[in-house]
mmCIF file of C-alpha atoms in Angstrom:
data_model
loop_
_atom_site.group_PDB
_atom_site.id
_atom_site.type_symbol
_atom_site.label_atom_id
_atom_site.label_comp_id
_atom_site.label_asym_id
_atom_site.label_seq_id
_atom_site.Cartn_x
_atom_site.Cartn_y
_atom_site.Cartn_z
ATOM 1 C CA MET A 30 218.818 172.121 272.339
ATOM 2 C CA LEU A 31 216.155 170.167 270.466
ATOM 3 C CA ASN A 32 215.785 166.395 270.854
ATOM 4 C CA LEU A 33 214.872 164.667 267.592
ATOM 5 C CA LYS A 34 214.825 161.268 265.922
ATOM 6 C CA ARG A 35 216.095 160.653 262.420
ATOM 7 C CA VAL A 36 216.646 157.765 259.980
ATOM 8 C CA VAL A 37 220.071 157.254 258.403
ATOM 9 C CA LEU A 38 221.236 154.823 255.748
ATOM 10 C CA ARG A 39 223.333 152.188 257.538
ATOM 11 C CA SER A 40 224.177 149.946 254.587
ATOM 12 C CA ARG A 41 223.255 149.338 250.967
ATOM 13 C CA PRO A 42 221.238 146.262 249.984
ATOM 14 C CA GLY A 43 223.283 145.771 246.818
ATOM 15 C CA LYS A 44 221.962 146.119 243.289
ATOM 16 C CA ASN A 45 220.545 142.587 243.345
ATOM 17 C CA GLY A 46 219.270 142.645 246.917
ATOM 18 C CA HIS A 47 215.967 143.416 248.620
ATOM 19 C CA PRO A 48 215.906 146.271 251.150
ATOM 20 C CA VAL A 49 215.574 145.191 254.766
ATOM 21 C CA PRO A 50 215.063 147.269 257.928
ATOM 22 C CA GLU A 51 218.678 146.552 258.893
ATOM 23 C CA ASN A 52 219.823 148.774 256.009
ATOM 24 C CA PHE A 53 218.706 151.717 258.146
ATOM 25 C CA ARG A 54 219.252 153.010 261.654
ATOM 26 C CA VAL A 55 217.102 155.270 263.845
ATOM 27 C CA GLU A 56 219.135 157.788 265.806
ATOM 28 C CA GLU A 57 218.256 160.172 268.600
ATOM 29 C CA ILE A 58 220.286 163.368 268.446
ATOM 30 C CA ARG A 59 220.285 166.871 269.864
ATOM 31 C CA LYS A 60 220.297 169.842 267.515
ATOM 32 C CA SER A 61 220.314 173.565 268.047
ATOM 33 C CA PRO A 62 217.018 175.197 267.021
ATOM 34 C CA GLU A 63 218.768 178.523 266.445
ATOM 35 C CA LEU A 64 217.796 180.003 263.094
ATOM 36 C CA LYS A 65 219.721 182.100 260.613
ATOM 37 C CA GLU A 66 218.027 184.669 258.424
ATOM 38 C CA GLY A 67 215.780 182.928 255.884
ATOM 39 C CA GLN A 68 215.538 179.678 257.834
ATOM 40 C CA VAL A 69 212.582 177.991 259.538
ATOM 41 C CA LEU A 70 212.168 175.255 262.125
ATOM 42 C CA VAL A 71 209.690 172.642 260.904
ATOM 43 C CA ARG A 72 207.982 169.717 262.602
ATOM 44 C CA THR A 73 207.349 166.706 260.392
ATOM 45 C CA LEU A 74 203.748 165.633 259.832
ATOM 46 C CA PHE A 75 204.047 163.200 256.903
ATOM 47 C CA LEU A 76 206.831 161.393 255.068
ATOM 48 C CA SER A 77 206.265 159.455 251.856
ATOM 49 C CA VAL A 78 207.968 156.172 250.933
ATOM 50 C CA ASP A 79 208.029 155.692 247.152
ATOM 51 C CA PRO A 80 209.420 153.151 244.643
ATOM 52 C CA TYR A 81 212.092 155.485 243.225
ATOM 53 C CA MET A 82 213.799 155.413 246.637
ATOM 54 C CA ARG A 83 215.099 151.905 245.916
ATOM 55 C CA CYS A 84 217.382 153.476 243.303
ATOM 56 C CA ARG A 85 218.673 155.972 245.872
ATOM 57 C CA MET A 86 219.834 153.105 248.071
ATOM 58 C CA ASN A 87 222.468 152.237 245.450
ATOM 59 C CA ASP A 88 225.721 154.159 245.085
ATOM 60 C CA ASP A 89 224.650 154.783 241.473
ATOM 61 C CA THR A 90 220.950 155.597 241.049
ATOM 62 C CA GLY A 91 220.967 155.033 237.288
ATOM 63 C CA ALA A 92 219.186 158.378 236.783
ATOM 64 C CA ASP A 93 220.864 161.739 236.360
ATOM 65 C CA TYR A 94 218.053 163.514 238.223
ATOM 66 C CA LEU A 95 218.363 161.347 241.375
ATOM 67 C CA LEU A 96 221.205 161.556 243.882
ATOM 68 C CA PRO A 97 222.092 158.486 245.953
ATOM 69 C CA TRP A 98 221.569 158.523 249.694
ATOM 70 C CA ARG A 99 224.899 158.659 251.522
ATOM 71 C CA LEU A 100 225.890 156.109 254.130
ATOM 72 C CA ASP A 101 225.476 157.228 257.758
ATOM 73 C CA GLU A 102 223.581 160.347 256.705
ATOM 74 C CA CYS A 103 219.913 161.198 257.118
ATOM 75 C CA VAL A 104 217.818 160.111 254.143
ATOM 76 C CA ASP A 105 215.210 162.306 252.493
ATOM 77 C CA GLY A 106 212.148 162.302 250.240
ATOM 78 C CA GLY A 107 208.728 163.871 249.941
ATOM 79 C CA GLY A 108 207.497 165.383 253.181
ATOM 80 C CA VAL A 109 204.930 167.693 254.745
ATOM 81 C CA GLY A 110 205.322 169.632 257.974
ATOM 82 C CA VAL A 111 204.351 172.676 259.972
ATOM 83 C CA VAL A 112 206.478 175.751 260.680
ATOM 84 C CA GLU A 113 207.287 175.982 264.415
ATOM 85 C CA ALA A 114 209.594 179.025 264.267
ATOM 86 C CA SER A 115 210.590 181.332 261.436
ATOM 87 C CA LYS A 116 213.153 183.889 260.339
ATOM 88 C CA ASN A 117 211.823 183.814 256.790
ATOM 89 C CA LYS A 118 209.606 186.701 255.688
ATOM 90 C CA ALA A 119 207.513 184.463 253.414
ATOM 91 C CA LEU A 120 206.723 181.825 256.059
ATOM 92 C CA SER A 121 204.957 182.230 259.387
ATOM 93 C CA VAL A 122 204.517 179.991 262.390
ATOM 94 C CA GLY A 123 201.693 177.551 261.681
ATOM 95 C CA ASN A 124 202.164 177.501 257.899
ATOM 96 C CA ILE A 125 201.989 174.058 256.301
ATOM 97 C CA VAL A 126 204.938 173.427 253.970
ATOM 98 C CA THR A 127 206.232 170.659 251.734
ATOM 99 C CA SER A 128 209.449 169.661 249.992
ATOM 100 C CA PHE A 129 210.655 166.875 247.714
ATOM 101 C CA ASN A 130 213.852 166.688 249.812
ATOM 102 C CA TRP A 131 212.440 166.462 253.330
ATOM 103 C CA HIS A 132 214.784 164.796 255.821
ATOM 104 C CA TRP A 133 213.413 161.745 257.607
ATOM 105 C CA GLN A 134 213.527 163.291 261.039
ATOM 106 C CA THR A 135 211.003 164.624 263.511
ATOM 107 C CA TYR A 136 212.244 168.219 263.380
ATOM 108 C CA ASP A 137 214.541 170.093 261.030
ATOM 109 C CA VAL A 138 215.986 173.528 260.379
ATOM 110 C CA MET A 139 215.469 174.256 256.703
ATOM 111 C CA ASP A 140 216.070 177.016 254.181
ATOM 112 C CA GLY A 141 212.636 178.539 253.692
ATOM 113 C CA SER A 142 213.331 179.249 250.017
ATOM 114 C CA LEU A 143 213.419 175.486 249.395
ATOM 115 C CA LEU A 144 209.947 174.940 250.844
ATOM 116 C CA GLN A 145 206.578 175.272 249.150
ATOM 117 C CA LYS A 146 203.693 176.620 251.180
ATOM 118 C CA VAL A 147 200.599 174.411 251.161
ATOM 119 C CA ASP A 148 197.056 175.762 251.190
ATOM 120 C CA PRO A 149 195.058 173.146 253.153
ATOM 121 C CA GLU A 150 192.035 174.012 251.020
ATOM 122 C CA LEU A 151 193.881 172.686 247.967
ATOM 123 C CA VAL A 152 193.689 169.196 249.477
ATOM 124 C CA ASP A 153 190.331 169.673 251.192
ATOM 125 C CA GLY A 154 192.072 169.565 254.561
ATOM 126 C CA HIS A 155 193.728 166.169 253.989
ATOM 127 C CA LEU A 156 197.393 167.098 254.294
ATOM 128 C CA SER A 157 198.654 163.645 253.334
ATOM 129 C CA TYR A 158 197.168 164.118 249.858
ATOM 130 C CA VAL A 159 200.054 166.525 249.166
ATOM 131 C CA LEU A 160 202.217 163.391 248.950
ATOM 132 C CA GLY A 161 199.660 161.466 246.910
ATOM 133 C CA ALA A 162 196.801 162.389 244.614
ATOM 134 C CA VAL A 163 197.440 166.143 244.803
ATOM 135 C CA GLY A 164 201.209 165.841 244.751
ATOM 136 C CA MET A 165 203.995 164.233 242.774
ATOM 137 C CA PRO A 166 202.240 160.841 242.289
ATOM 138 C CA GLY A 167 199.097 162.590 241.066
ATOM 139 C CA LEU A 168 201.066 164.850 238.741
ATOM 140 C CA THR A 169 202.931 161.837 237.376
ATOM 141 C CA ALA A 170 199.631 160.140 236.626
ATOM 142 C CA LEU A 171 198.033 163.222 235.060
ATOM 143 C CA LEU A 172 200.940 164.351 232.922
ATOM 144 C CA GLY A 173 201.846 160.795 231.979
ATOM 145 C CA VAL A 174 198.359 160.159 230.611
ATOM 146 C CA ARG A 175 198.068 163.588 229.000
ATOM 147 C CA GLU A 176 201.571 163.817 227.497
ATOM 148 C CA LYS A 177 202.226 160.211 226.486
ATOM 149 C CA GLY A 178 198.898 158.363 226.499
ATOM 150 C CA HIS A 179 197.152 160.081 223.584
ATOM 151 C CA VAL A 180 193.706 159.332 225.017
ATOM 152 C CA THR A 181 190.919 160.506 222.715
ATOM 153 C CA ALA A 182 187.345 160.542 223.982
ATOM 154 C CA GLY A 183 184.811 158.716 221.838
ATOM 155 C CA THR A 184 187.280 156.355 220.190
ATOM 156 C CA HIS A 185 186.489 153.329 222.402
ATOM 157 C CA GLN A 186 190.016 153.053 223.772
ATOM 158 C CA THR A 187 191.092 150.518 226.390
ATOM 159 C CA MET A 188 193.701 151.477 228.976
ATOM 160 C CA VAL A 189 195.608 149.012 231.163
ATOM 161 C CA ILE A 190 197.509 150.095 234.270
ATOM 162 C CA SER A 191 200.047 147.918 236.092
ATOM 163 C CA GLY A 192 200.680 148.687 239.728
ATOM 164 C CA ALA A 193 197.107 149.939 239.615
ATOM 165 C CA ALA A 194 196.557 149.978 243.378
ATOM 166 C CA GLY A 195 199.517 152.300 243.897
ATOM 167 C CA ALA A 196 199.392 156.029 244.520
ATOM 168 C CA CYS A 197 200.215 156.815 240.882
ATOM 169 C CA GLY A 198 198.461 153.903 239.167
ATOM 170 C CA SER A 199 195.198 154.356 241.047
ATOM 171 C CA VAL A 200 195.007 157.988 239.942
ATOM 172 C CA ALA A 201 196.161 157.242 236.376
ATOM 173 C CA GLY A 202 193.301 154.799 235.871
ATOM 174 C CA GLN A 203 190.746 157.298 237.113
ATOM 175 C CA ILE A 204 192.149 159.990 234.830
ATOM 176 C CA GLY A 205 191.979 157.581 231.885
ATOM 177 C CA ARG A 206 188.291 157.100 232.629
ATOM 178 C CA LEU A 207 187.698 160.847 233.043
ATOM 179 C CA ASP A 208 189.527 161.595 229.777
ATOM 180 C CA GLY A 209 187.334 159.199 227.808
ATOM 181 C CA CYS A 210 188.685 155.639 227.829
ATOM 182 C CA GLU A 211 185.882 153.141 227.345
ATOM 183 C CA ARG A 212 187.558 150.450 229.434
ATOM 184 C CA VAL A 213 190.117 150.887 232.222
ATOM 185 C CA VAL A 214 191.671 147.667 233.516
ATOM 186 C CA GLY A 215 194.023 147.589 236.497
ATOM 187 C CA ILE A 216 196.602 144.933 237.349
ATOM 188 C CA CYS A 217 197.488 144.470 241.019
ATOM 189 C CA GLY A 218 198.447 141.815 243.538
ATOM 190 C CA SER A 219 195.339 140.751 245.455
ATOM 191 C CA ASP A 220 191.625 140.121 244.993
ATOM 192 C CA GLN A 221 190.877 142.772 247.615
ATOM 193 C CA LYS A 222 192.799 145.388 245.654
ATOM 194 C CA CYS A 223 190.992 144.348 242.465
ATOM 195 C CA GLN A 224 187.667 144.820 244.209
ATOM 196 C CA THR A 225 188.738 148.244 245.446
ATOM 197 C CA LEU A 226 189.698 149.341 241.939
ATOM 198 C CA VAL A 227 186.254 148.450 240.602
ATOM 199 C CA THR A 228 183.917 149.339 243.477
ATOM 200 C CA GLU A 229 185.729 152.390 244.857
ATOM 201 C CA LEU A 230 187.780 153.872 242.023
ATOM 202 C CA GLY A 231 185.618 153.210 238.967
ATOM 203 C CA PHE A 232 187.878 150.828 237.038
ATOM 204 C CA THR A 233 186.154 148.528 234.578
ATOM 205 C CA ALA A 234 187.967 145.462 235.924
ATOM 206 C CA GLY A 235 190.885 144.367 238.072
ATOM 207 C CA ILE A 236 193.310 141.521 237.364
ATOM 208 C CA ASN A 237 195.214 139.771 240.145
ATOM 209 C CA TYR A 238 198.572 138.863 238.597
ATOM 210 C CA ARG A 239 199.286 136.400 241.417
ATOM 211 C CA THR A 240 196.451 134.076 240.441
ATOM 212 C CA GLY A 241 195.682 132.472 237.084
ATOM 213 C CA ASP A 242 197.083 133.301 233.676
ATOM 214 C CA ILE A 243 197.487 137.028 233.151
ATOM 215 C CA SER A 244 197.419 136.765 229.347
ATOM 216 C CA SER A 245 194.070 134.962 229.425
ATOM 217 C CA ALA A 246 192.686 137.486 231.893
ATOM 218 C CA LEU A 247 193.780 140.358 229.640
ATOM 219 C CA ARG A 248 192.082 138.790 226.620
ATOM 220 C CA GLU A 249 188.879 138.428 228.639
ATOM 221 C CA GLN A 250 188.878 141.962 230.048
ATOM 222 C CA CYS A 251 190.238 143.694 226.927
ATOM 223 C CA PRO A 252 188.273 142.056 224.062
ATOM 224 C CA ARG A 253 189.171 144.860 221.621
ATOM 225 C CA GLY A 254 192.851 144.819 222.511
ATOM 226 C CA ILE A 255 194.803 147.443 224.444
ATOM 227 C CA ASP A 256 195.392 150.984 223.223
ATOM 228 C CA VAL A 257 197.165 152.643 226.172
ATOM 229 C CA TYR A 258 199.382 150.983 228.774
ATOM 230 C CA PHE A 259 200.475 152.875 231.906
ATOM 231 C CA ASP A 260 203.500 150.815 232.939
ATOM 232 C CA ASN A 261 204.582 150.984 236.569
ATOM 233 C CA VAL A 262 206.157 147.543 236.980
ATOM 234 C CA GLY A 263 207.901 146.191 233.859
ATOM 235 C CA GLY A 264 208.984 142.552 233.603
ATOM 236 C CA PRO A 265 206.734 139.655 232.535
ATOM 237 C CA ILE A 266 203.556 141.607 233.305
ATOM 238 C CA SER A 267 204.489 144.283 230.799
ATOM 239 C CA ASP A 268 205.507 141.664 228.231
ATOM 240 C CA ALA A 269 202.016 140.153 228.515
ATOM 241 C CA VAL A 270 200.300 143.533 228.119
ATOM 242 C CA ILE A 271 202.396 144.702 225.173
ATOM 243 C CA SER A 272 201.745 141.430 223.326
ATOM 244 C CA GLN A 273 198.038 142.327 223.237
ATOM 245 C CA MET A 274 198.343 145.981 222.285
ATOM 246 C CA ASN A 275 196.694 147.322 219.165
ATOM 247 C CA PRO A 276 198.692 148.845 216.289
ATOM 248 C CA GLY A 277 199.481 152.491 216.985
ATOM 249 C CA GLY A 278 199.158 151.992 220.759
ATOM 250 C CA HIS A 279 201.097 153.897 223.412
ATOM 251 C CA VAL A 280 203.115 152.683 226.411
ATOM 252 C CA ILE A 281 203.609 155.245 229.170
ATOM 253 C CA LEU A 282 206.901 154.150 230.739
ATOM 254 C CA CYS A 283 206.456 155.478 234.260
ATOM 255 C CA GLY A 284 208.219 152.921 236.482
ATOM 256 C CA GLN A 285 209.683 149.418 236.589
ATOM 257 C CA ILE A 286 209.405 148.420 240.244
ATOM 258 C CA SER A 287 209.643 144.695 239.498
ATOM 259 C CA GLN A 288 213.197 145.327 238.272
ATOM 260 C CA TYR A 289 214.466 147.736 240.944
ATOM 261 C CA ASN A 290 216.079 144.981 243.026
ATOM 262 C CA LYS A 291 218.084 143.747 240.014
ATOM 263 C CA ASP A 292 221.367 144.960 238.565
ATOM 264 C CA VAL A 293 219.995 146.089 235.199
ATOM 265 C CA PRO A 294 220.061 149.466 233.402
ATOM 266 C CA TYR A 295 217.027 151.730 233.372
ATOM 267 C CA PRO A 296 214.854 151.276 231.457
ATOM 268 C CA PRO A 297 215.523 147.525 231.698
ATOM 269 C CA PRO A 298 216.087 145.757 228.363
ATOM 270 C CA LEU A 299 213.092 144.100 226.715
ATOM 271 C CA SER A 300 212.914 140.589 225.325
ATOM 272 C CA GLU A 301 213.328 140.178 221.580
ATOM 273 C CA HIS A 302 209.684 139.092 221.317
ATOM 274 C CA THR A 303 208.455 142.265 223.043
ATOM 275 C CA GLN A 304 210.742 144.508 221.005
ATOM 276 C CA ASP A 305 209.431 142.875 217.848
ATOM 277 C CA ALA A 306 205.820 143.503 218.952
ATOM 278 C CA LEU A 307 206.592 147.188 219.485
ATOM 279 C CA ARG A 308 208.203 147.555 216.053
ATOM 280 C CA ARG A 309 205.653 145.457 214.168
ATOM 281 C CA ASN A 310 202.668 147.301 215.601
ATOM 282 C CA ASN A 311 204.233 150.778 215.616
ATOM 283 C CA ILE A 312 203.695 151.112 219.376
ATOM 284 C CA THR A 313 205.369 154.062 221.077
ATOM 285 C CA ARG A 314 207.163 153.367 224.354
ATOM 286 C CA GLU A 315 208.627 156.539 225.743
ATOM 287 C CA ARG A 316 210.237 157.121 229.112
ATOM 288 C CA PHE A 317 208.278 159.615 231.182
ATOM 289 C CA VAL A 318 209.838 161.857 233.860
ATOM 290 C CA VAL A 319 207.420 164.242 235.555
ATOM 291 C CA LEU A 320 210.239 166.668 236.435
ATOM 292 C CA ASN A 321 210.590 167.446 232.722
ATOM 293 C CA TYR A 322 207.226 169.226 232.822
ATOM 294 C CA LEU A 323 207.728 171.731 235.643
ATOM 295 C CA GLU A 324 205.886 174.452 233.739
ATOM 296 C CA LYS A 325 202.713 172.332 233.850
ATOM 297 C CA HIS A 326 202.827 171.411 237.554
ATOM 298 C CA GLU A 327 200.815 174.331 238.925
ATOM 299 C CA GLU A 328 197.966 173.883 236.455
ATOM 300 C CA GLY A 329 198.087 170.134 236.998
ATOM 301 C CA LEU A 330 197.807 170.451 240.762
ATOM 302 C CA MET A 331 194.793 172.735 240.402
ATOM 303 C CA GLN A 332 193.113 170.177 238.117
ATOM 304 C CA LEU A 333 193.836 167.342 240.552
ATOM 305 C CA SER A 334 192.571 169.429 243.464
ATOM 306 C CA HIS A 335 189.322 170.141 241.608
ATOM 307 C CA TRP A 336 188.766 166.469 240.825
ATOM 308 C CA VAL A 337 189.410 165.493 244.445
ATOM 309 C CA LYS A 338 187.062 168.124 245.856
ATOM 310 C CA MET A 339 184.338 167.160 243.391
ATOM 311 C CA GLY A 340 184.732 163.477 244.205
ATOM 312 C CA GLN A 341 185.715 162.640 240.622
ATOM 313 C CA ILE A 342 188.993 161.178 241.849
ATOM 314 C CA LYS A 343 188.699 158.997 244.928
ATOM 315 C CA VAL A 344 191.600 159.164 247.349
ATOM 316 C CA ASN A 345 190.224 157.452 250.429
ATOM 317 C CA LEU A 346 192.310 154.314 249.832
ATOM 318 C CA PRO A 347 195.548 155.074 247.969
ATOM 319 C CA GLN A 348 197.805 155.535 251.014
ATOM 320 C CA SER A 349 198.946 153.169 253.729
ATOM 321 C CA CYS A 350 199.693 155.229 256.835
ATOM 322 C CA PHE A 351 201.818 154.156 259.779
ATOM 323 C CA GLN A 352 202.511 156.013 263.002
ATOM 324 C CA ASN A 353 205.974 157.232 264.095
ATOM 325 C CA ILE A 354 209.370 157.401 262.489
ATOM 326 C CA THR A 355 210.523 153.930 263.535
ATOM 327 C CA ASN A 356 207.819 152.383 261.354
ATOM 328 C CA LEU A 357 209.458 153.924 258.287
ATOM 329 C CA LEU A 358 211.789 150.938 258.254
ATOM 330 C CA PHE A 359 208.878 148.503 258.206
ATOM 331 C CA THR A 360 207.201 150.612 255.531
ATOM 332 C CA ILE A 361 210.187 150.269 253.197
ATOM 333 C CA PHE A 362 210.084 146.510 253.616
ATOM 334 C CA LEU A 363 206.366 146.483 252.730
ATOM 335 C CA LEU A 364 206.794 148.645 249.652
ATOM 336 C CA PHE A 365 209.557 146.629 248.022
ATOM 337 C CA HIS A 366 207.938 143.304 248.780
ATOM 338 C CA PHE A 367 204.755 144.508 247.013
ATOM 339 C CA THR A 368 202.443 144.269 250.034
ATOM 340 C CA GLY A 369 201.435 147.911 250.433
ATOM 341 C CA VAL A 370 198.470 149.800 249.036
ATOM 342 C CA GLY A 371 199.466 152.985 247.240
ATOM 343 C CA ASN A 372 202.436 154.957 248.439
ATOM 344 C CA CYS A 373 203.217 154.576 252.128
ATOM 345 C CA CYS A 374 202.855 157.574 254.373
ATOM 346 C CA ASN A 375 204.122 157.900 257.939
ATOM 347 C CA TRP A 376 202.552 160.346 260.352
ATOM 348 C CA TYR A 377 203.409 161.664 263.782
ATOM 349 C CA ARG A 378 201.935 162.675 267.097
ATOM 350 C CA LYS A 379 203.232 165.331 269.436
ATOM 351 C CA HIS A 380 202.690 165.118 273.199
ATOM 352 C CA GLY A 381 199.876 162.603 272.666
ATOM 353 C CA ARG A 382 197.824 164.916 270.455
ATOM 354 C CA GLY A 383 196.997 163.970 266.892
ATOM 355 C CA VAL A 384 198.603 166.364 264.460
ATOM 356 C CA LEU A 385 196.379 165.222 261.587
ATOM 357 C CA LEU A 386 192.911 166.258 260.665
ATOM 358 C CA HIS A 387 190.423 163.675 261.883
ATOM 359 C CA ASP A 388 189.395 162.334 258.465
ATOM 360 C CA ASP A 389 192.971 161.351 257.571
ATOM 361 C CA ARG A 390 192.910 158.604 260.189
ATOM 362 C CA ARG A 391 190.624 156.546 257.967
ATOM 363 C CA GLN A 392 193.618 155.882 255.756
ATOM 364 C CA ARG A 393 195.540 153.828 258.324
ATOM 365 C CA ARG A 394 195.397 150.138 257.504
#
């Protein structure tokens, strides 16, 4: 029998509540490692904690493509691991694999057909990037900008990104710059994050929404108005951005994390003033779901991988990494109280040996 730890959903925070560690429980259980044909035994290396998971804590996620987590059952999300034993012809011991539905437990027996093999060279040896810049957050940023942003090089466009220090926002801003935006301005929650956006990631400017007047800061940093808005947060921040958008501008509706702890429909309703601004200025605001573009994922991942290897997209800071499965509970608290940097990634050790490549340890903070 195999001893393992797992995280289960103990209670729901309620649609108007903030998640707390007490909503979860860490269990130690014993499980048979015996495999059926087509199955593999995997050991978890990384688990990702992302904003959409707040919706899965409700009994109704509000999205037809997301299933709610069930009470007293192991929760799941994006994960990366290594094959420890295999009865699947396509997967061998030592292969690195990933899944969007990885259980939050130290070991698992999984159907090999539901796993995607990872070439470590694709992420330059940094396996955690599979859950960040060269994974779903990176694809969301790339396809969001390309499909909904209408960025045109040489037209002096200004792009604004809210949640700009996050795993998706940090990459979206860099792609906006690479695709030809003249100014890329990020909105985030601390002066340190603003400095990182400018000095490390190549943003034109960073705005700390916690200090000063955000509308005045936008006018200062976007003197020609705003052409493209990559919206990760919604709420008053988005109202302020949209009010300064140019006619014919485009809002990429990626996420609304400021509203996830409230009992409102998705997308949340806009104020009359903001709706009027959209209509008056002929601004498009379209919901973006990366899963609607599956046929473009492979090409997108190759593009992201190239940018990372060439140093055109910086990924040394977009993840906050914590050790061991118990810290997942603390990580959730950080994410939904807006104190993390990027998506949060938990990693594991086995028998005292680091299971990560050495360079990944720089990301812990």
